[in-house]
Structures are given as structure tokens and as C-alpha cells.
Short mmCIF file of C-alpha atoms and ligand atoms in Angstrom, two decimals:
data_model
loop_
_atom_site.label_atom_id
_atom_site.label_comp_id
_atom_site.label_asym_id
_atom_site.label_seq_id
_atom_site.Cartn_x
_atom_site.Cartn_y
_atom_site.Cartn_z
CA ALA A 1 -0.77 -11.90 34.23
CA ARG A 2 2.90 -11.80 34.29
CA HIS A 3 4.98 -14.84 34.94
CA GLY A 4 8.88 -15.57 34.93
CA GLY A 5 9.26 -11.61 33.11
CA VAL A 6 7.36 -12.93 30.01
CA SER A 7 3.66 -11.26 29.77
CA ALA A 8 0.89 -13.63 29.25
CA THR A 9 -1.14 -11.24 27.48
CA MET A 10 -1.26 -8.71 24.78
CA ARG A 11 -3.33 -5.90 23.71
CA GLN A 12 -5.25 -5.30 19.98
CA TRP A 13 -7.03 -3.26 18.89
CA VAL A 14 -10.78 -3.54 17.84
CA VAL A 15 -14.08 -2.47 15.94
CA ALA A 16 -15.47 -0.26 18.45
CA ARG A 17 -18.18 0.62 16.45
CA ARG A 18 -18.47 2.07 12.33
CA PRO A 19 -16.94 4.73 10.78
CA ALA A 20 -19.86 7.68 10.59
CA GLY A 21 -17.66 8.58 6.34
CA ARG A 22 -14.32 9.03 7.84
CA VAL A 23 -12.34 6.86 10.03
CA SER A 24 -11.78 8.57 13.59
CA GLU A 25 -10.02 7.22 16.81
CA ALA A 26 -13.37 6.60 17.81
CA ASP A 27 -13.91 3.41 15.55
CA PHE A 28 -11.77 1.52 17.72
CA ARG A 29 -10.84 0.19 21.46
CA LEU A 30 -7.56 -0.90 22.10
CA GLU A 31 -8.45 -3.94 24.26
CA GLU A 32 -5.53 -6.32 26.50
CA ALA A 33 -6.38 -10.19 25.32
CA PRO A 34 -4.52 -13.15 26.43
CA ARG A 35 -1.76 -13.82 23.98
CA PRO A 36 -2.84 -16.91 22.37
CA GLU A 37 -1.62 -20.56 21.92
CA PRO A 38 -0.63 -22.44 18.77
CA GLY A 39 -3.04 -25.24 18.14
CA PRO A 40 -2.71 -27.98 15.62
CA GLY A 41 -1.39 -26.72 12.42
CA GLU A 42 -1.03 -23.56 13.49
CA VAL A 43 1.47 -20.62 13.62
CA LEU A 44 2.43 -18.26 16.42
CA LEU A 45 3.92 -14.53 15.06
CA ARG A 46 5.13 -11.87 17.52
CA THR A 47 4.03 -8.87 15.64
CA GLN A 48 7.29 -6.39 13.99
CA TYR A 49 5.86 -4.34 12.09
CA LEU A 50 1.81 -3.24 11.04
CA GLY A 51 1.36 -1.54 7.85
CA VAL A 52 -2.12 0.62 7.41
CA ALA A 53 -4.03 1.07 3.53
CA PRO A 54 -6.37 3.12 2.46
CA VAL A 55 -8.75 0.57 1.39
CA MET A 56 -9.18 -0.21 5.52
CA LEU A 57 -11.35 2.38 5.48
CA ARG A 58 -13.61 -0.26 3.57
CA TYR A 59 -13.08 -3.17 5.60
CA LEU A 60 -14.97 -1.39 8.43
CA SER A 61 -17.66 -1.11 6.74
CA ASN A 62 -17.46 -4.67 5.37
CA GLU A 63 -17.00 -3.54 1.74
CA THR A 64 -14.84 -5.32 0.01
CA SER A 65 -15.00 -8.84 -1.53
CA PHE A 66 -11.75 -10.15 -0.25
CA GLU A 67 -11.56 -9.47 3.37
CA ARG A 68 -13.27 -11.08 5.87
CA PRO A 69 -16.62 -9.44 7.65
CA LEU A 70 -15.87 -7.36 10.93
CA ALA A 71 -18.04 -7.54 13.65
CA ILE A 72 -18.11 -4.81 16.37
CA GLY A 73 -15.39 -6.03 18.75
CA ASP A 74 -13.32 -8.03 16.39
CA VAL A 75 -10.22 -7.37 15.86
CA MET A 76 -9.01 -5.07 12.96
CA HIS A 77 -7.60 -6.48 9.80
CA GLY A 78 -4.75 -5.93 8.77
CA ARG A 79 -1.02 -7.36 7.32
CA GLY A 80 1.97 -7.01 9.12
CA VAL A 81 5.01 -8.70 8.84
CA GLY A 82 6.47 -11.36 12.22
CA ILE A 83 8.41 -13.09 13.56
CA VAL A 84 7.38 -16.93 14.57
CA VAL A 85 7.92 -17.11 18.03
CA ALA A 86 6.17 -21.12 18.02
CA SER A 87 4.92 -22.80 14.67
CA ARG A 88 2.59 -26.14 14.89
CA HIS A 89 2.99 -26.60 10.94
CA PRO A 90 5.95 -28.16 9.59
CA ASP A 91 6.84 -25.46 7.24
CA TYR A 92 7.05 -22.71 9.78
CA ALA A 93 10.39 -22.53 11.75
CA GLU A 94 10.60 -20.30 14.88
CA GLY A 95 12.47 -17.03 13.74
CA ASP A 96 11.36 -17.17 10.31
CA ALA A 97 9.92 -13.50 9.00
CA VAL A 98 7.14 -13.80 7.52
CA GLN A 99 4.12 -11.30 6.36
CA CYS A 100 0.55 -11.90 6.40
CA LYS A 101 -2.81 -10.58 8.10
CA LEU A 102 -1.77 -10.56 11.46
CA GLY A 103 -4.91 -8.07 12.63
CA TRP A 104 -3.82 -5.17 14.95
CA ARG A 105 -2.72 -7.33 17.88
CA GLU A 106 0.55 -7.54 19.01
CA TYR A 107 0.61 -11.40 18.63
CA GLY A 108 -0.96 -13.02 15.78
CA LEU A 109 -2.25 -16.47 15.16
CA ILE A 110 -2.42 -17.77 11.41
CA ASP A 111 -3.61 -21.71 10.13
CA GLY A 112 -0.81 -21.95 8.11
CA ALA A 113 -2.63 -24.16 5.71
CA ASP A 114 -5.34 -21.59 5.37
CA PRO A 115 -4.51 -19.25 2.04
CA TYR A 116 -7.22 -16.33 3.74
CA PHE A 117 -3.88 -15.02 5.89
CA MET A 118 -1.31 -15.44 2.68
CA PRO A 119 1.24 -16.14 4.24
CA PHE A 120 4.45 -14.74 2.73
CA ARG A 121 7.47 -15.85 3.91
CA MET A 122 10.28 -13.33 3.71
CA GLY A 123 13.02 -14.33 1.64
CA HIS A 124 15.61 -11.55 2.18
CA PRO A 125 15.51 -11.30 5.76
CA ASP A 126 19.39 -9.64 6.13
CA LEU A 127 17.18 -6.67 4.89
CA ARG A 128 15.28 -4.88 6.57
CA LEU A 129 12.21 -6.68 8.60
CA SER A 130 9.95 -2.99 7.39
CA TYR A 131 10.60 -3.89 3.65
CA GLY A 132 8.46 -5.67 4.68
CA ILE A 133 5.43 -3.63 4.76
CA SER A 134 7.52 -1.11 2.42
CA SER A 135 9.10 -2.84 -0.73
CA LEU A 136 9.06 -5.94 -0.29
CA ALA A 137 5.42 -6.50 -0.10
CA LEU A 138 2.33 -5.49 -1.47
CA SER A 139 3.34 -1.96 -1.87
CA GLY A 140 6.16 -2.82 -4.26
CA PHE A 141 4.94 -5.74 -5.44
CA THR A 142 1.71 -2.99 -6.68
CA ALA A 143 4.33 -0.76 -7.82
CA LEU A 144 6.30 -2.76 -9.96
CA ILE A 145 2.80 -4.86 -11.87
CA GLY A 146 1.61 -1.53 -12.36
CA LEU A 147 4.31 -0.19 -14.03
CA ARG A 148 5.89 -3.36 -15.61
CA ASP A 149 2.78 -6.56 -15.98
CA ILE A 150 0.46 -3.82 -16.78
CA ALA A 151 1.96 -0.68 -18.20
CA ARG A 152 4.21 -2.38 -19.78
CA LEU A 153 6.66 0.23 -19.23
CA GLY A 154 9.08 1.23 -22.38
CA ALA A 155 12.32 3.40 -22.33
CA ALA A 156 10.83 5.86 -24.36
CA ASP A 157 7.60 6.16 -22.30
CA ARG A 158 7.03 9.37 -20.70
CA LEU A 159 5.28 8.21 -17.39
CA LEU A 160 3.07 10.09 -14.87
CA VAL A 161 2.69 9.25 -11.37
CA SER A 162 -0.54 10.31 -8.67
CA GLY A 163 -0.18 10.05 -5.35
CA ALA A 164 3.56 9.98 -6.12
CA ALA A 165 4.64 10.43 -2.54
CA GLY A 166 2.47 8.32 -0.68
CA GLY A 167 3.00 4.34 -0.35
CA VAL A 168 3.44 3.06 -3.65
CA GLY A 169 4.26 6.24 -5.41
CA SER A 170 7.20 7.00 -3.37
CA GLN A 171 8.92 3.44 -5.23
CA VAL A 172 7.35 4.15 -9.17
CA ALA A 173 9.97 6.39 -10.50
CA PHE A 174 12.82 4.55 -8.82
CA MET A 175 11.33 1.19 -10.57
CA ALA A 176 10.48 3.24 -13.76
CA ARG A 177 14.39 4.09 -14.00
CA ALA A 178 15.97 0.69 -13.51
CA LEU A 179 13.23 -0.23 -16.04
CA GLY A 180 15.04 1.86 -18.17
CA CYS A 181 11.96 5.34 -17.69
CA GLU A 182 13.69 8.44 -18.59
CA THR A 183 10.46 10.78 -18.28
CA VAL A 184 8.98 10.45 -14.80
CA VAL A 185 6.47 13.08 -13.32
CA GLY A 186 4.94 12.82 -9.94
CA ILE A 187 1.95 14.50 -8.74
CA ALA A 188 1.38 15.20 -4.74
CA GLY A 189 0.00 17.36 -2.60
CA GLY A 190 2.02 20.40 -1.32
CA PRO A 191 5.80 22.32 -1.69
CA ALA A 192 7.13 19.61 1.05
CA LYS A 193 5.93 16.69 -0.99
CA CYS A 194 6.63 18.32 -4.25
CA ALA A 195 10.25 18.73 -3.18
CA LEU A 196 10.55 14.95 -1.65
CA LEU A 197 9.65 14.08 -5.27
CA THR A 198 12.48 15.08 -7.35
CA ASP A 199 15.01 15.63 -3.62
CA ARG A 200 14.88 12.00 -2.79
CA LEU A 201 12.32 9.62 -4.67
CA GLY A 202 13.99 9.96 -8.48
CA TYR A 203 11.18 12.18 -10.24
CA ASP A 204 12.29 14.93 -12.88
CA ALA A 205 9.78 16.80 -12.22
CA ALA A 206 6.85 17.43 -9.38
CA ILE A 207 2.55 19.01 -9.94
CA ASP A 208 1.48 20.17 -6.89
CA TYR A 209 -2.41 19.67 -7.43
CA LYS A 210 -3.33 21.59 -4.61
CA GLN A 211 -2.08 24.77 -5.48
CA ASP A 212 -0.80 24.37 -9.22
CA ASP A 213 -3.20 25.20 -12.21
CA LEU A 214 -3.04 21.53 -13.12
CA PRO A 215 -3.71 21.48 -16.89
CA ALA A 216 -1.24 24.25 -17.56
CA ARG A 217 1.53 22.07 -16.13
CA LEU A 218 0.70 18.64 -17.70
CA ASP A 219 0.81 20.94 -20.74
CA ALA A 220 4.21 21.95 -20.22
CA LEU A 221 5.53 19.17 -18.88
CA PHE A 222 3.97 16.84 -21.43
CA PRO A 223 3.85 19.23 -24.76
CA GLU A 224 3.14 15.66 -26.69
CA GLY A 225 1.32 13.79 -24.21
CA ILE A 226 1.06 10.89 -21.54
CA ASP A 227 2.32 7.73 -22.80
CA VAL A 228 2.05 5.94 -19.21
CA PHE A 229 -0.31 7.24 -16.01
CA PHE A 230 0.24 5.23 -12.86
CA ASP A 231 -2.88 6.59 -11.03
CA ASN A 232 -3.67 5.97 -7.24
CA VAL A 233 -6.68 8.39 -6.69
CA GLY A 234 -8.71 8.66 -9.86
CA GLY A 235 -11.85 11.09 -10.00
CA GLU A 236 -11.15 14.33 -11.64
CA LEU A 237 -6.98 14.18 -11.67
CA LEU A 238 -8.09 10.88 -13.91
CA ASP A 239 -10.50 12.77 -16.05
CA GLU A 240 -7.48 15.55 -16.83
CA VAL A 241 -4.98 13.16 -17.51
CA LEU A 242 -7.23 10.91 -19.91
CA GLY A 243 -7.73 14.85 -22.18
CA ARG A 244 -3.50 14.37 -22.41
CA ILE A 245 -3.17 10.91 -22.88
CA ARG A 246 -0.75 10.04 -26.61
CA ARG A 247 -1.51 7.16 -29.25
CA ARG A 248 -1.07 3.68 -27.60
CA ALA A 249 -1.07 5.08 -24.23
CA ARG A 250 -1.85 2.28 -20.77
CA VAL A 251 -3.71 3.39 -18.13
CA ALA A 252 -2.86 1.82 -15.02
CA ILE A 253 -5.98 2.17 -12.01
CA CYS A 254 -3.46 1.50 -9.05
CA GLY A 255 -6.15 3.03 -6.62
CA ARG A 256 -8.73 5.88 -6.27
CA ILE A 257 -7.85 7.66 -3.20
CA SER A 258 -10.02 10.82 -4.24
CA GLU A 259 -13.22 8.54 -3.74
CA TYR A 260 -12.94 7.10 -0.82
CA LEU A 261 -14.48 9.22 1.49
CA LYS A 262 -17.56 9.70 -1.18
CA THR A 263 -20.30 8.04 -1.93
CA PRO A 264 -21.26 6.89 -5.13
CA GLU A 265 -23.59 9.50 -6.45
CA GLU A 266 -20.49 11.62 -5.94
CA TYR A 267 -18.44 9.96 -8.07
CA HIS A 268 -16.43 12.40 -10.47
CA ARG A 269 -18.42 11.05 -13.57
CA PRO A 270 -15.43 11.01 -16.59
CA ARG A 271 -15.70 13.08 -19.68
CA ASN A 272 -12.49 12.44 -21.42
CA LEU A 273 -13.30 8.25 -21.52
CA TYR A 274 -14.13 8.73 -25.22
CA ARG A 275 -10.40 9.32 -25.67
CA ILE A 276 -9.04 5.77 -24.93
CA GLY A 277 -11.15 4.86 -27.97
CA LEU A 278 -9.84 7.37 -30.12
CA MET A 279 -6.01 7.02 -29.03
CA ASP A 280 -6.40 3.31 -28.97
CA ALA A 281 -5.36 3.24 -25.34
CA LYS A 282 -5.17 0.90 -23.01
CA LEU A 283 -7.09 1.37 -19.53
CA GLU A 284 -6.82 -1.12 -16.86
CA GLY A 285 -7.10 -2.05 -13.48
CA PHE A 286 -5.47 -4.48 -11.17
CA PHE A 287 -5.46 -6.10 -7.71
CA VAL A 288 -2.17 -7.06 -5.65
CA TYR A 289 -3.38 -10.49 -4.65
CA ASP A 290 -3.82 -11.60 -7.53
CA TRP A 291 -0.82 -12.12 -8.60
CA GLU A 292 0.33 -14.21 -5.01
CA PRO A 293 2.01 -16.96 -6.92
CA GLN A 294 4.71 -14.13 -8.52
CA PHE A 295 5.35 -13.53 -5.22
CA ARG A 296 9.17 -14.75 -4.84
CA GLU A 297 10.14 -12.96 -8.24
CA LEU A 298 8.86 -9.36 -7.56
CA GLU A 299 10.63 -9.99 -4.38
CA ASP A 300 13.77 -11.08 -5.63
CA THR A 301 13.44 -8.51 -8.90
CA ILE A 302 12.69 -5.06 -6.04
CA ALA A 303 15.08 -6.76 -3.16
CA GLY A 304 18.56 -6.75 -6.48
CA TRP A 305 17.11 -2.74 -6.59
CA ILE A 306 17.61 -2.21 -3.22
CA ARG A 307 20.50 -3.87 -3.01
CA ASN A 308 22.65 -2.29 -5.90
CA GLY A 309 21.26 1.55 -4.68
CA ALA A 310 18.42 1.41 -8.15
CA LEU A 311 15.59 1.66 -5.46
CA LYS A 312 15.87 3.53 -2.01
CA PRO A 313 12.63 3.25 0.56
CA LEU A 314 11.16 5.54 1.97
CA GLU A 315 9.83 4.68 5.02
CA ASP A 316 7.09 6.77 7.70
CA ILE A 317 7.81 4.77 10.89
CA ASP A 318 5.43 5.31 13.83
CA GLU A 319 5.92 3.35 17.04
CA GLY A 320 3.70 1.35 19.56
CA ILE A 321 0.63 -0.19 18.57
CA GLU A 322 -1.18 2.99 20.34
CA ARG A 323 -0.19 4.52 17.20
CA MET A 324 -2.56 2.48 14.73
CA PRO A 325 -5.84 4.03 14.37
CA ALA A 326 -3.65 7.51 14.21
CA ALA A 327 -1.67 5.89 11.30
CA LEU A 328 -4.40 5.02 9.75
CA ILE A 329 -5.75 8.53 9.53
CA SER A 330 -2.86 10.53 7.91
CA LEU A 331 -3.58 8.87 5.28
CA TYR A 332 -6.46 10.12 4.43
CA GLU A 333 -5.19 13.49 5.86
CA GLY A 334 -2.21 13.14 3.04
CA SER A 335 0.22 13.62 6.44
CA ASN A 336 1.97 10.38 5.82
CA ALA A 337 4.88 10.23 3.05
CA GLY A 338 6.11 7.64 2.11
CA VAL A 339 4.76 4.28 3.06
CA ARG A 340 2.91 4.43 6.75
CA MET A 341 3.29 1.35 9.00
CA VAL A 342 4.28 1.58 12.76
CA ARG A 343 6.36 -0.47 14.71
CA ILE A 344 4.56 -2.80 17.23
CA ASP A 345 7.75 -4.77 18.99
CA PRO A 346 9.90 -1.76 19.90
CA ALA A 347 12.79 -4.04 19.08
CA ALA A 348 11.75 -4.67 15.32
CA ASP A 349 15.19 -3.79 13.53
CA GLY A 350 17.10 -2.69 16.61
CA GLY A 351 14.90 -0.14 17.28
CA THR A 352 16.12 1.93 13.92
P1 NAP B 401 -0.98 6.43 0.70
O1 NAP B 401 -0.30 6.57 -1.69
O2 NAP B 401 0.04 6.82 1.01
O3 NAP B 401 -2.28 7.20 0.80
C1 NAP B 401 -2.23 8.30 1.21
C2 NAP B 401 -1.82 9.56 0.21
O4 NAP B 401 -2.61 9.72 -0.86
C3 NAP B 401 -1.41 10.94 0.95
O5 NAP B 401 -0.89 11.11 1.84
C4 NAP B 401 -2.16 11.57 0.05
O6 NAP B 401 -0.86 12.27 -0.17
C5 NAP B 401 -3.50 11.14 -1.25
N1 NAP B 401 -4.45 11.47 -0.79
C6 NAP B 401 -5.01 11.29 -0.21
N2 NAP B 401 -6.42 11.75 -0.54
C7 NAP B 401 -6.33 12.20 -1.49
C8 NAP B 401 -7.03 13.08 -2.30
N3 NAP B 401 -8.55 13.76 -2.52
N4 NAP B 401 -7.17 13.26 -3.15
C9 NAP B 401 -5.43 12.85 -3.38
N5 NAP B 401 -4.36 12.66 -3.47
C10 NAP B 401 -4.94 12.21 -1.63
O7 NAP B 401 -1.79 4.94 0.33
P2 NAP B 401 -0.79 3.44 -0.31
O8 NAP B 401 -1.27 2.62 0.62
O9 NAP B 401 0.65 3.40 -1.24
O10 NAP B 401 -1.67 3.05 -1.45
C11 NAP B 401 -2.12 4.18 -2.94
C12 NAP B 401 -2.80 4.00 -3.47
O11 NAP B 401 -2.71 2.57 -4.65
C13 NAP B 401 -4.78 4.13 -3.51
O12 NAP B 401 -5.53 4.27 -3.84
C14 NAP B 401 -4.53 2.30 -3.08
O13 NAP B 401 -6.03 2.19 -2.75
C15 NAP B 401 -4.28 2.13 -3.79
N6 NAP B 401 -3.42 0.67 -3.69
C16 NAP B 401 -3.77 -0.34 -4.75
C17 NAP B 401 -3.21 -1.48 -4.58
C18 NAP B 401 -3.82 -2.49 -6.01
O14 NAP B 401 -3.70 -3.88 -5.43
N7 NAP B 401 -4.62 -2.20 -7.19
C19 NAP B 401 -2.41 -2.04 -3.64
C20 NAP B 401 -2.71 -1.23 -2.34
C21 NAP B 401 -2.75 -0.03 -2.39
P3 NAP B 401 -0.72 13.81 -0.95
O15 NAP B 401 -0.77 15.05 0.13
O16 NAP B 401 -0.26 13.26 -2.36
O17 NAP B 401 -3.00 14.44 -1.51
#
């Protein structure tokens, strides 16, 4: 249905079935739908980019407490950056760049008064809109919250980061340096990613957890132990690190991607948890959504680092809404480097 050169329909991805253990293309179906019209209080956004996150597998099986249950046939949940194309809410004007829960669709409708959508107007629209998925968005905020507010990273701390070449991890070393930290080691899978850590992402040294002898490398790189561990991976890796924490160490539990495809019976049972008590250490989980009141400050701080060159975001951009399931699957396969996202509007950021 095209009239006047403007399409009145759009494409969207809906849930086709529940994933069987892991996510696959067949769990989703791409369909054509009428482009929504904003009612009173509503805002229509043209999707520029959509992000993918490891947690999305759990959306598909309705296993999170913070996302609405998905029925078969519902539009898949996801955050994105959109440009307001029509607004019937006084806080939003045409042309505003807004990050929010848009869903996997070319146009997203949000209720401007409903906190569910977690809308956040981008305060630095002169910077790339894609940063609204990466560094000036939940991924970057998560890195900074974990380092600064949870781990309380100090200049003398020796920092270790797992999942270091991934979305969050690719930003941690830059931020650690900006916070004054001098020793930053990253763990990632494979030689290419390890080279990326030291050549591009600001890490002093890299450990390849797939090929190296992890315990031996940890012993060699941290002869006096680890002060701060920023953990994206969990499971056995976390346990190995707990065996090497120093007195008053801080472990920020950002995620546990090594266990997302496992059942609770398969989860690793840590042997080294006793060291938290022995070393007077702290181990703390955190969830970026709980920091929503601080998003503006986090955005301004990180934008400052992008502007002065302290942070060089690494983005892994796929093209076209057709690629959404593949982009998500790539996270569990480890084929992404940096923040994986999909450009939905071919003209976003001038197409580059
Ligand atoms: P990401 O790091 O880009 O996730 C994909 C990467 O994880 C892959 O490239 C892969 O890197 C690694 N990986 C996959 N399976 C693995 C396994 N079995 N063992 C070890 N590493 C594995 O994704 P992200 O969105 O930036 O998220 C990173 C972590 O932060 C996740 O655990 C996520 O749940 C968490 N997170 C937490 C919050 C919060 O509020 N706390 C917010 C956002 C994200 P390799 O090739 O190196 O294995």
C-alpha cells in the first residue's frame, strides 16, 4: 500500500515460536503491518537502529521480571534509537532523537507517559545516532556503572574484564583509563579478538580463554592478585578469578553469558566463594534499569570522553531489518566484536 511515495505499511519481526534451548531464525517471522498512527499522548518514531542483547533469549521464553510477556505473534521486544516523525505528546517534537523500547519494527509507537518504554531523549544529537545503541546508551551506561558505582575503581587497582571484546566489555578499558586506572587486562575468545583488545580497545594485555591456559595466564599477569573484576561471563571463569582476588577486592557481576544457554541444573557451582569472606571482598550484581534517574549524567560523562578521544566506541553494524535474528544469534556464537546493532533506516547517520 503505497500512496504519494510514502509507504503506509512497515515491516516487523514477530515471535513465531518459543526457542528450543538456543535462539534460531525460525523463532521469528518477518511480516508486513500497517504503520501505526499516534493517538492522544502517543509518539511515532522512525526506527534508526535496533540493538540486540544476550538477555533477549529470556524475553522469548518470558523468563525476565522486567519485560512484558511475549505471546506467539507479538512484536519482538528490543531497544532502539528512533526519530520522532509525529507526536501527540507535549514532551516530544518532530525530529527528536529518542532511545526507547521500540520493538523490532521499522516504526515504533510509544505512549509518552508510560514509563514502560523507558524513553531517553539523546542529549548529544550532534554525535552519531548509533551511539544511542552503544556508548551513549544502556551498553555504555552499564560499563560505567559497573566500574565507577559498583566496583568504585581506583587508580591503583589492577582490573580484569571478561567478555572484553563484546558490547559492554569493549568500552570498559577506555573508561577505566579515563577514571585513572593503569592496569587493565581483558579476557576474550580467539586470537583476533585478543589482538583487538590490545590494539584497538585500550587493554594492556589479553587472555584467550579458548586457547590459553587461563589459570596460568591469570597467575602470570596478576602475581599479586586481582583488585577489581568486571564480569560479563560468570560460571567457571568467575570461579577461577575468585581464586585470585586480593584483599578488599570488588567483583562487579554485570552478566553471566556463559550460562544463558544452560539450565539451572547445569550452572557451575563455585568452589572459591569462600574467598569473598577470606579477603574481605565485595561481590555485587547490578541492573542498568535501576540507574534510570542517572542516565543524563552517565550520558554527559561518556559523551565528554567521546569528544576528547578517551573513548573510541567499537560498533558492529549490520544492515537491514532482515538481519535482526542473525544479529541476535551472533552474540551467543561470539561472532560480534564491540556493540552489535542493526541499521534499520538506510539513511541513519548518512548510511555510514
Ligand atoms: P556481548 O558482550 O557483545 O555478548 C556477546 C559476547 O559474549 C560474544 O561475542 C562472546 O565473546 C561472549 N560469549 C558468548 N558466549 C560465551 C560463553 N559461553 N563464554 C564466554 N563468553 C561468551 O553482549 P553485551 O550486550 O555487551 O553484554 C555483555 C554482558 O553484559 C552480558 O552478560 C549481558 O547480559 C550483560 N549486561 C548486563 C547489564 C546489566 O544491567 N547488568 C546490561 C547490559 C548487558 P567471546 O568471543 O569473547 O567469547
